[in-house]
Short mmCIF file of C-alpha atoms in Angstrom, two decimals:
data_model
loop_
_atom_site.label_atom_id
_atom_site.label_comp_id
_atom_site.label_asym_id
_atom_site.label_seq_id
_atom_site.Cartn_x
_atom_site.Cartn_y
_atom_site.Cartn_z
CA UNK P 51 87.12 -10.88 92.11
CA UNK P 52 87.43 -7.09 91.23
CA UNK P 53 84.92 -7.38 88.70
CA UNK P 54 82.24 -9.18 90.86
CA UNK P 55 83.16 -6.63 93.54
CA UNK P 56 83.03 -3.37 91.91
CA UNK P 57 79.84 -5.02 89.80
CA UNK P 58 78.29 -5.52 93.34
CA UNK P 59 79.09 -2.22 95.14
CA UNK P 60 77.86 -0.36 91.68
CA UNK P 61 74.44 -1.79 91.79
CA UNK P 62 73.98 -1.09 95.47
CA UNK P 63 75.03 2.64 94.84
CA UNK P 64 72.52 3.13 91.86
CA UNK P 65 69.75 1.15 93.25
CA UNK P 66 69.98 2.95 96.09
CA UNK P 67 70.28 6.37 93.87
CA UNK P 68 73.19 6.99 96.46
CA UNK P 69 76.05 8.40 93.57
CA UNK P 70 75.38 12.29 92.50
CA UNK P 71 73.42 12.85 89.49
CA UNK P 72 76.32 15.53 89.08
CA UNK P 73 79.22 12.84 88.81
CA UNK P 74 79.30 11.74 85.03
CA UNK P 75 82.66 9.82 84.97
CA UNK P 76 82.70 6.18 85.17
CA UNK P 77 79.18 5.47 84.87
CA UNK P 78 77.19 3.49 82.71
CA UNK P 79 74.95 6.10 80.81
CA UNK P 80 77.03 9.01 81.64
CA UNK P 81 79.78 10.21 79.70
CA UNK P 82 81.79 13.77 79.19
CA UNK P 83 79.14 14.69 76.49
CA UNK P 84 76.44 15.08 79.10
CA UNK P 85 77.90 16.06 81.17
CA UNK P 86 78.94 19.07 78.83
CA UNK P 87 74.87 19.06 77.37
CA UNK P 88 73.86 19.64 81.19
CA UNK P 89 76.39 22.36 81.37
CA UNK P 90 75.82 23.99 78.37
CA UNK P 91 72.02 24.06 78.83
CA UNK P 92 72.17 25.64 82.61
CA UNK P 93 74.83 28.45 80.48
CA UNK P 94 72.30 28.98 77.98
CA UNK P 95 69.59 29.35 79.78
CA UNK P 96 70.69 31.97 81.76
CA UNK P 97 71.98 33.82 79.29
CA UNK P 98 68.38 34.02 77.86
CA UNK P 99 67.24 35.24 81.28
CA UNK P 100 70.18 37.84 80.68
CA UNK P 101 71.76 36.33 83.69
CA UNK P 102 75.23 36.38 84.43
CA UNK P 103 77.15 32.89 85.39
CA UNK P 104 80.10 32.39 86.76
CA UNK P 105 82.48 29.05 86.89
CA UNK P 106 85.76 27.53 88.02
CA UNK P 107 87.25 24.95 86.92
CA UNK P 108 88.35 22.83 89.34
CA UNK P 109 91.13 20.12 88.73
CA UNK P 110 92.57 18.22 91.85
CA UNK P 111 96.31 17.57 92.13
CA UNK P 112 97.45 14.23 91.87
CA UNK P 113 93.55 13.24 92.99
CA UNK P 114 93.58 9.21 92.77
CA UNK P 115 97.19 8.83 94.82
CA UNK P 116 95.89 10.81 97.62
CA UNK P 117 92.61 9.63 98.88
CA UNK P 118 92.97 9.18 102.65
CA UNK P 119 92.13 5.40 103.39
CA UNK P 120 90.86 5.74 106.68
CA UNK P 121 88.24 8.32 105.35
CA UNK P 122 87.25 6.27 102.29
CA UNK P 123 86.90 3.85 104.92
CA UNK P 124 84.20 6.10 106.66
CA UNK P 125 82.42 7.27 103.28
CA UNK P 126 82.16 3.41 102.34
CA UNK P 127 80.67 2.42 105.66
CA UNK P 128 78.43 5.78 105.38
CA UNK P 129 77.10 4.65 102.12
CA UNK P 130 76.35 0.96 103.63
CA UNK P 131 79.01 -1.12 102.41
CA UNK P 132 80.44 -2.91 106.00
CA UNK P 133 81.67 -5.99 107.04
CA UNK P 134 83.61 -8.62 104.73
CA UNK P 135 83.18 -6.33 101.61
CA UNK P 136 85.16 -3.44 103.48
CA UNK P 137 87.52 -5.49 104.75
CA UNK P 138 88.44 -6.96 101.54
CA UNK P 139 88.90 -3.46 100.24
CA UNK P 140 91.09 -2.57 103.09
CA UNK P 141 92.94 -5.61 102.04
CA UNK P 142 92.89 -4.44 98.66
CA UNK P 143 94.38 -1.03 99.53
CA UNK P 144 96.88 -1.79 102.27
CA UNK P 145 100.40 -3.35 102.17
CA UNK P 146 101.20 -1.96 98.21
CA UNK P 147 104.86 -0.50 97.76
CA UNK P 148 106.17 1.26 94.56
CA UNK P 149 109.40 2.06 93.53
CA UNK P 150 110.94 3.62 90.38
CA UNK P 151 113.69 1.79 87.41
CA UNK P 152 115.37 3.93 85.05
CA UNK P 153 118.35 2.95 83.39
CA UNK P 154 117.97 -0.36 84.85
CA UNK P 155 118.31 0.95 88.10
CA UNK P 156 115.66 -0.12 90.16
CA UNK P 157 115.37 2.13 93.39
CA UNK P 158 114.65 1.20 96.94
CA UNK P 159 110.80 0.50 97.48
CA UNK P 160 108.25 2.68 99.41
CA UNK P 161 105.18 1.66 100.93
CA UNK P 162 102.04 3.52 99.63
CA UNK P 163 100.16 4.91 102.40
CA UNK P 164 97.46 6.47 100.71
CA UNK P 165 95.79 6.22 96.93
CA UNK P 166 93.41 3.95 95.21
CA UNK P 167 95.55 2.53 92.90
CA UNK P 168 95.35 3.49 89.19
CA UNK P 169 95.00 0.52 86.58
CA UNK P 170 92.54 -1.31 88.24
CA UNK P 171 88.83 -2.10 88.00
CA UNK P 172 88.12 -1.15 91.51
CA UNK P 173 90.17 2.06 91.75
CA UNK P 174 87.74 4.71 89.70
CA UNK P 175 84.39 3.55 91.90
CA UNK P 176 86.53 3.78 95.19
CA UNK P 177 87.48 6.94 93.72
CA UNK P 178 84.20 8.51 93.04
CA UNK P 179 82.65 6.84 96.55
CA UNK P 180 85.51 9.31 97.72
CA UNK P 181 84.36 12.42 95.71
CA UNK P 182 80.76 11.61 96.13
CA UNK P 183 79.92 14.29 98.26
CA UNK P 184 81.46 17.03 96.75
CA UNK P 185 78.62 18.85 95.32
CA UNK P 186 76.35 18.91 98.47
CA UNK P 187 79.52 20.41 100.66
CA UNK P 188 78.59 23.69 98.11
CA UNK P 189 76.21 26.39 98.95
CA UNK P 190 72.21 26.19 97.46
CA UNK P 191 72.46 27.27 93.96
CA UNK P 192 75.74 26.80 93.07
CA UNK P 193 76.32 23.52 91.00
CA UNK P 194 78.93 21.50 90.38
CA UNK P 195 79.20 19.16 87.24
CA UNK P 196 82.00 16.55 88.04
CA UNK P 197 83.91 13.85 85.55
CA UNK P 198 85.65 12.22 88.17
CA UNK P 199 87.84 14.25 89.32
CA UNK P 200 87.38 16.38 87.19
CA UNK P 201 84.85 19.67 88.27
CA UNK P 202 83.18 23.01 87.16
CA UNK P 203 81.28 24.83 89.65
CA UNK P 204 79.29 27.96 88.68
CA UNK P 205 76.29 29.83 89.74
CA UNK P 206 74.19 32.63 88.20
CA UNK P 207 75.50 36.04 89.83
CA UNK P 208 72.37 38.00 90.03
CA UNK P 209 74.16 40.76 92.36
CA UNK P 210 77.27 41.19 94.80
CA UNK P 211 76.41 38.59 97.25
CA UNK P 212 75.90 35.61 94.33
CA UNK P 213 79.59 36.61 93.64
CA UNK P 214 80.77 36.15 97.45
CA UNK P 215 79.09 33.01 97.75
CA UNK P 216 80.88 31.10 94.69
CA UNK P 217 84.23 32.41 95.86
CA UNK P 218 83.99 31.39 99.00
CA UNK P 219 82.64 28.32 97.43
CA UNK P 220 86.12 27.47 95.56
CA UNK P 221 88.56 28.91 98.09
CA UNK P 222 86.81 27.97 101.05
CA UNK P 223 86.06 24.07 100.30
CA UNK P 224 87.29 21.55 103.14
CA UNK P 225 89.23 24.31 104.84
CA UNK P 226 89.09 22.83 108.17
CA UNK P 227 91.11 20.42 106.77
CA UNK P 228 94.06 22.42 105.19
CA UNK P 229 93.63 25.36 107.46
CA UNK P 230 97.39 26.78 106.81
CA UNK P 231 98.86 28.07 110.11
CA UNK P 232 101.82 29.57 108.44
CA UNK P 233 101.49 33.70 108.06
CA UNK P 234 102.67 33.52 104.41
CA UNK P 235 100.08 31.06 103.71
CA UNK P 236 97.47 32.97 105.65
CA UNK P 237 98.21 36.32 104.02
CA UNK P 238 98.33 34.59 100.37
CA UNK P 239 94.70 33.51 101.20
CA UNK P 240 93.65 36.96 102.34
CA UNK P 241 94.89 38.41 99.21
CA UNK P 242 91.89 36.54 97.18
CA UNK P 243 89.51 38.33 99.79
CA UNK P 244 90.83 41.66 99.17
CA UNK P 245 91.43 41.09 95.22
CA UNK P 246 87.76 40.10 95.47
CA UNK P 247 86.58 42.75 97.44
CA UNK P 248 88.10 45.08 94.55
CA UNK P 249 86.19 43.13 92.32
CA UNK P 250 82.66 43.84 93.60
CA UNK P 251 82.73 47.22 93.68
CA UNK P 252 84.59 47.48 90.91
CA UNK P 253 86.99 49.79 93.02
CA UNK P 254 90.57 49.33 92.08
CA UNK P 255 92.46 53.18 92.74
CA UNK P 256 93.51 52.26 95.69
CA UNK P 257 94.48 56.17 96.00
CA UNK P 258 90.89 56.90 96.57
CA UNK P 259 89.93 53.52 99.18
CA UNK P 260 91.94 51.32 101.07
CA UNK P 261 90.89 47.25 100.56
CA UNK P 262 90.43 47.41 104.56
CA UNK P 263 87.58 49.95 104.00
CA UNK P 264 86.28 48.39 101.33
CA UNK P 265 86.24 44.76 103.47
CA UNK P 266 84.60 46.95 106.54
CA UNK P 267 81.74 48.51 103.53
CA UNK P 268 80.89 44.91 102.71
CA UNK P 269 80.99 43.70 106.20
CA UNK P 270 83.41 40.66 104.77
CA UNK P 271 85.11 39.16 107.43
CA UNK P 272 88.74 38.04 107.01
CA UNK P 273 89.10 33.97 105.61
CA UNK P 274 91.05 33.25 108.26
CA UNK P 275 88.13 34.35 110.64
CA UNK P 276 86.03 32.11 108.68
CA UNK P 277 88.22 29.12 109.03
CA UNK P 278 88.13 29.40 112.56
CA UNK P 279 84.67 29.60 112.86
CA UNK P 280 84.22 26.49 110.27
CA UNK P 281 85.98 24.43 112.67
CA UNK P 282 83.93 24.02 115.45
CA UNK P 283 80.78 23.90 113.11
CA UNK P 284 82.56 20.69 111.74
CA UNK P 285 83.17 19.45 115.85
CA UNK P 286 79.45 20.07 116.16
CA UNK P 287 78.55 17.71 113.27
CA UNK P 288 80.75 14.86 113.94
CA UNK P 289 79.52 15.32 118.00
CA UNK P 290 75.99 15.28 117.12
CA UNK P 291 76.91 12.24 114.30
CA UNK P 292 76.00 14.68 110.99
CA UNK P 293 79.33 13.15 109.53
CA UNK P 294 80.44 10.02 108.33
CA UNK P 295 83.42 10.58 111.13
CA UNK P 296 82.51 8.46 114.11
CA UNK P 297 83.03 10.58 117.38
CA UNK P 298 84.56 7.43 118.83
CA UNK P 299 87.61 8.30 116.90
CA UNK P 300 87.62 11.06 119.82
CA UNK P 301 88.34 10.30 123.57
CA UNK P 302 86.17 12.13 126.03
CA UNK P 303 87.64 14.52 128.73
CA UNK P 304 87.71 13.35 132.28
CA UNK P 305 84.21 13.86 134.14
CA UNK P 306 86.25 16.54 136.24
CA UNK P 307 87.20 18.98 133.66
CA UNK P 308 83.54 19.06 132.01
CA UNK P 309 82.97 22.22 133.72
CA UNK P 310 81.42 24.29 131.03
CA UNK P 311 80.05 21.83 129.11
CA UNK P 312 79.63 17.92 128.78
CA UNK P 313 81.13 16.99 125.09
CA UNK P 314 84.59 17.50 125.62
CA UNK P 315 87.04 15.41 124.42
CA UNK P 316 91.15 14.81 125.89
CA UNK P 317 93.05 17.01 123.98
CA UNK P 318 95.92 15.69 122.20
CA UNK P 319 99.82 16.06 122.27
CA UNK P 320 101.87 16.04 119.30
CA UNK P 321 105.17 16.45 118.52
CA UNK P 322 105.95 18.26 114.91
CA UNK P 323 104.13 21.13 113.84
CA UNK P 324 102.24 19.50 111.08
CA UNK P 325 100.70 17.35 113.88
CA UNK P 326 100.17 20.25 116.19
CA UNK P 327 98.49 22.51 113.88
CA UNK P 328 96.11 19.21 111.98
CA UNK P 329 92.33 20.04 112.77
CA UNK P 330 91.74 17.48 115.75
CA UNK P 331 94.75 18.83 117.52
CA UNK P 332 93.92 22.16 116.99
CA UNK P 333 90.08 22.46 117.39
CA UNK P 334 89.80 20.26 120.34
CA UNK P 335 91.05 23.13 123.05
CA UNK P 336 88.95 25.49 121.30
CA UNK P 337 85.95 23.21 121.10
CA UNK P 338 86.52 22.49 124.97
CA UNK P 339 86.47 26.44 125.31
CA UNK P 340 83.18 26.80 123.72
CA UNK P 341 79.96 27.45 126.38
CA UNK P 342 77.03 24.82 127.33
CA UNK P 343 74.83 27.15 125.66
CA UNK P 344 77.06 27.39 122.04
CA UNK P 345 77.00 23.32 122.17
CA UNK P 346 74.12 22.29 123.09
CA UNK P 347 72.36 24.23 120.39
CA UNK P 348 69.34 22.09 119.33
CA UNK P 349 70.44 22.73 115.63
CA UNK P 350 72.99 22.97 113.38
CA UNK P 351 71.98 26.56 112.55
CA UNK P 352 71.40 27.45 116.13
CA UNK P 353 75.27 26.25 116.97
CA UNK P 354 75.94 28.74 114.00
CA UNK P 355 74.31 31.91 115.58
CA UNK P 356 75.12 31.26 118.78
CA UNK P 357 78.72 30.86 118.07
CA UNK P 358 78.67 33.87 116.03
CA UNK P 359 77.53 36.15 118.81
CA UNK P 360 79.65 35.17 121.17
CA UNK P 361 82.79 36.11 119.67
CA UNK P 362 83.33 39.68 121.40
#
């Protein structure tokens, strides 16, 4: 059944020329060699122009076992696989337990809450359905070249701000998401902003400038700063449905407290901080904050600006 499954979904995907062109693992007619002749090509050819690239290599921790389900879910539907076909993959997914043996030992069993698993025929295509939209999440002109989860992302630097732009790139990628709200985490985040602001300029006696002036020359605002802006840009998409993340997952306010504008949603309680400080619970208040004329932007880009200026 895997077979005929993953055979199906596969052909819908390609026909529908709905995978990357960037992804290269698990595909028929794409393979780590070119994916590395695509690379080495885009190198080459800018360093005939004389142009300098830069890349990171990207490698995500323990990638397969954590896939959220609920969000694969969404991507899946998103990419027009519904109805028995996702429900036999939620099948396939749910209600799996693991536990370890060693010495003959066998340990108490755990139930796997999230992962495709490993092993199987179905696993690396739910994987890369996952992953899929990876490289259009990146700023134009930066490119990522991804072996499943495998994935460079570089850019020619043609002057300072091609350099910003790919670092915010890698440090900045699904940061609503793990938006730390502890201060060690926060300030071990800034230090990448300030090492990179040293960087630019190529300034590093920090007898003669302080990083803070150097931040204030390049008119780089803090991450953090950043992150909080990024989250209501993401409220805006999944509001206006620019997301695979139905806003029905969201419960509107009561008519009554829509005093500033109409999209507001209930806010949520949790308990533990983890909960308290995930996005939903912590953008909704601030989303619910925002003005009529921030939210009902008639753009994506218009939200932007207008949220920008009216910060004070």
């Amino acid at each position: 059944m895997e077979h005929v499954l993953c055979k199906h979904i596969l052909n819908h995907l390609e026909k529908k020329h709905l995978l990357t062109a960037f992804q290269h693992g698990f595909r028929k007619a794409h393979s780590c060699e070119t994916q590395l002749l695509l690379t080495v090509d885009d190198l080459v050819s800018a360093y005939d122009k004389k142009v300098q690239v830069d890349m990171g290599i990207l490698d995500f921790s323990r990638a397969f076992d954590t896939v959220p389900h609920e969000r694969l879910m969404s991507k899946l539907a998103h990419y027009g696989i519904r109805g028995p076909i996702q429900r036999w993959i939620r099948s396939f997914l749910q209600d799996r337990s693991m536990w370890v043996v060693a010495d003959g030992e066998c340990s108490p069993s755990t139930r796997v809450l999230s992962g495709v698993p490993q092993g199987t025929v179905l696993g690396p295509l739910l994987f890369l359905v996952y992953i899929n939209d990876l490289p259009f999440c990146l700023t134009p002109g930066t490119t990522a070249r991804l072996f499943a989860d495998d994935c460079l992302v570089y850019r020619e630097v043609r002057g300072q701000e091609d350099q910003v732009i790919l670092q915010r790139d890698l440090v900045e990628y699904a940061a609503v998401v793990w938006d730390p709200f502890r201060q060690k985490d926060i300030d071990a985040l800034e230090m990448v902003n300030r090492r990179a602001a040293r960087f630019v300029t190529s300034n590093y006696r920090r007898q003669d400038v302080s990083v803070t002036a150097l931040l204030r020359d390049l008119k780089w605002p803090s991450l953090q700063t950043r992150r909080h802006d990024a989250r209501p840009v993401m409220m805006c998409k999944i509001t206006n449905g620019l997301v695979a993340i139905p806003p029905t997952r969201l419960t509107p306010a009561h008519a009554r407290t829509r005093a500033n504008h109409a999209h507001k949603y209930r806010t949520l309680q949790p308990k533990c901080d983890t909960a308290k400080f995930a996005y939903f619970a912590r953008t909704i208040p601030e989303w619910n904050n925002l003005s009529a004329h921030v939210v009902d932007s008639p753009s994506l880009d218009a939200f932007k600006s207008r949220l920008l200026s009216s910060h004070p």
